[in-house]
CSV table of C-alpha atoms in Angstrom, one decimal:
chain,number,residue,atom,x,y,z
A,50,GLY,CA,76.3,-194.1,140.3
A,51,ALA,CA,73.7,-196.1,138.1
A,52,ALA,CA,73.9,-196.0,134.9
A,53,THR,CA,70.3,-197.2,134.2
A,54,ALA,CA,67.6,-196.0,136.9
A,55,ALA,CA,64.6,-198.4,135.9
A,56,PRO,CA,65.2,-202.4,136.4
A,57,GLY,CA,61.5,-202.6,136.8
A,58,THR,CA,60.4,-205.5,138.9
A,59,LYS,CA,60.3,-209.3,139.9
A,60,SER,CA,63.5,-210.0,138.0
A,61,VAL,CA,67.3,-210.4,138.0
A,62,PHE,CA,69.1,-207.2,136.8
A,63,GLN,CA,72.4,-206.5,136.1
A,64,VAL,CA,73.1,-203.2,138.0
A,65,LYS,CA,75.4,-201.2,135.3
A,66,PHE,CA,77.4,-198.2,136.9
A,67,ASN,CA,78.6,-195.0,134.6
A,68,ASN,CA,80.1,-192.8,136.8
A,69,GLU,CA,83.7,-193.7,137.7
A,70,SER,CA,85.5,-191.9,140.3
A,71,HIS,CA,88.7,-193.9,141.1
A,72,ASP,CA,89.4,-196.6,138.6
A,73,TYR,CA,92.9,-197.0,138.7
A,74,GLY,CA,93.9,-198.9,135.6
A,75,GLY,CA,91.1,-198.9,133.8
A,76,ASN,CA,89.6,-202.3,135.0
A,77,TYR,CA,85.7,-201.8,134.7
A,78,ASP,CA,84.1,-201.7,131.8
A,79,HIS,CA,81.1,-199.1,131.0
A,80,SER,CA,82.1,-198.4,127.7
A,81,GLY,CA,80.2,-200.9,125.7
A,82,SER,CA,77.4,-203.5,127.2
A,83,ASP,CA,79.4,-205.3,129.6
A,84,TYR,CA,79.5,-203.0,132.6
A,85,ASP,CA,81.8,-205.4,134.4
A,86,PHE,CA,85.4,-205.4,136.4
A,87,GLU,CA,87.9,-207.5,134.5
A,88,ALA,CA,90.8,-208.7,136.9
A,89,PRO,CA,93.9,-207.2,135.8
A,90,SER,CA,96.2,-209.9,137.3
A,91,SER,CA,95.9,-213.1,139.7
A,92,GLY,CA,95.3,-212.3,143.2
A,93,LEU,CA,93.5,-211.3,146.3
A,94,TYR,CA,90.5,-208.8,146.0
A,95,GLU,CA,87.5,-207.7,148.0
A,96,PHE,CA,84.6,-205.7,146.8
A,97,SER,CA,81.1,-204.0,147.8
A,98,SER,CA,78.0,-202.6,146.6
A,99,LYS,CA,75.3,-200.8,147.5
A,100,ILE,CA,71.8,-199.9,145.8
A,101,GLU,CA,69.3,-197.4,146.7
A,102,GLY,CA,66.1,-196.8,145.3
A,103,VAL,CA,62.5,-195.8,145.4
A,104,TYR,CA,59.6,-198.4,144.9
A,105,ALA,CA,55.8,-198.5,144.5
A,106,GLY,CA,53.4,-201.2,145.5
A,107,ASP,CA,54.3,-204.1,148.0
A,108,TRP,CA,57.6,-204.8,149.3
A,109,THR,CA,58.6,-208.8,149.2
A,110,PHE,CA,62.2,-208.6,148.7
A,111,LEU,CA,65.3,-207.0,147.4
A,112,LEU,CA,68.2,-209.3,146.5
A,113,LEU,CA,71.8,-207.2,145.9
A,114,MET,CA,74.5,-210.2,144.6
A,115,ILE,CA,78.0,-209.9,143.4
A,116,TYR,CA,78.9,-212.6,140.8
A,117,LYS,CA,81.8,-214.0,139.6
A,118,ASN,CA,82.2,-215.2,136.2
A,119,GLY,CA,78.2,-215.6,136.0
A,120,ALA,CA,77.9,-217.3,139.2
A,121,VAL,CA,76.7,-215.9,142.3
A,122,LEU,CA,79.8,-215.0,144.8
A,123,LYS,CA,77.9,-213.0,147.6
A,124,SER,CA,74.5,-211.7,148.2
A,125,ASN,CA,72.8,-210.4,150.5
A,126,TYR,CA,68.9,-209.1,151.2
A,127,GLY,CA,68.2,-205.5,151.9
A,128,THR,CA,65.3,-203.8,153.8
A,129,ASN,CA,63.1,-201.2,153.4
A,130,ARG,CA,62.1,-197.6,154.9
A,131,SER,CA,59.6,-195.0,154.4
A,132,VAL,CA,60.6,-191.3,154.5
A,133,GLY,CA,57.8,-189.7,152.7
A,134,THR,CA,58.4,-192.1,149.7
A,135,LEU,CA,59.0,-196.2,150.0
A,136,VAL,CA,62.8,-196.6,149.9
A,137,GLY,CA,64.2,-199.9,149.3
A,138,PHE,CA,68.4,-200.3,149.8
A,139,ALA,CA,71.0,-203.3,150.2
A,140,SER,CA,74.5,-203.7,150.5
A,141,VAL,CA,77.1,-207.0,149.9
A,142,GLU,CA,80.4,-207.3,150.6
A,143,THR,CA,82.4,-210.3,149.2
A,144,GLY,CA,85.2,-210.2,151.8
A,145,PRO,CA,88.2,-211.5,150.5
A,146,VAL,CA,88.2,-213.7,147.5
A,147,VAL,CA,90.8,-214.8,145.2
A,148,LEU,CA,90.8,-214.2,141.3
A,149,THR,CA,92.5,-215.1,138.3
A,150,LYS,CA,93.7,-212.7,135.7
A,151,GLY,CA,90.3,-212.1,133.5
A,152,ASP,CA,88.1,-213.2,135.9
A,153,LEU,CA,84.9,-210.9,135.6
A,154,ILE,CA,83.0,-209.8,138.4
A,155,THR,CA,79.2,-208.0,137.8
A,156,VAL,CA,76.5,-206.7,140.2
A,157,GLN,CA,73.5,-207.8,139.9
A,158,MET,CA,70.0,-207.2,142.0
A,159,ASN,CA,66.5,-208.7,142.0
A,160,PRO,CA,63.6,-206.3,143.1
A,161,TYR,CA,60.8,-208.4,144.1
A,162,VAL,CA,58.5,-205.8,144.8
A,163,GLY,CA,55.0,-205.2,144.0
A,164,THR,CA,55.1,-202.4,141.1
A,165,SER,CA,58.2,-200.7,140.2
A,166,TYR,CA,61.6,-200.2,141.4
A,167,THR,CA,63.9,-197.1,140.6
A,168,LEU,CA,67.6,-197.0,141.3
A,169,ALA,CA,68.7,-193.8,142.8
A,170,THR,CA,71.9,-192.7,140.5
A,171,GLY,CA,74.0,-190.9,142.5
A,172,ALA,CA,77.6,-192.4,143.9
A,173,HIS,CA,76.8,-191.8,147.5
A,174,GLN,CA,73.4,-194.2,147.1
A,175,THR,CA,74.4,-196.5,144.5
A,176,TYR,CA,78.0,-197.6,143.9
A,177,PHE,CA,80.3,-200.7,143.0
A,178,SER,CA,83.8,-200.8,144.7
A,179,GLY,CA,86.6,-203.2,144.6
A,180,ARG,CA,90.4,-203.4,145.6
A,181,ARG,CA,93.4,-205.8,145.3
A,182,LEU,CA,94.3,-207.0,148.8
A,183,ARG,CA,97.8,-208.4,147.9
């Protein structure tokens, strides 16, 4: 689940995940200010992330990005729906990616909406997942 619920609007924002369900090896750091995954060894990895939240104002776009060492690795635009409130969500998957020991993976978003965007903090709504394939 997300650690920070209110990224605001119209700017790139790092999604910080605070709940760790299965961090075998402790490679995701949420103890300080980094909120990143550090590759423990070189190999083939795969990552996915999903965000969901409520927005106010006009909807333009919601972009979710997975970064590798500060550069966009993979991104995807989200969509919106109205279910009594205005909800915007997005998901992204990297597919297999080669990492070197020490490479850093972070999740960023750009909620380009009219007034505000507030992340849902439940792990089933907003999550980041990764695995080593080989």
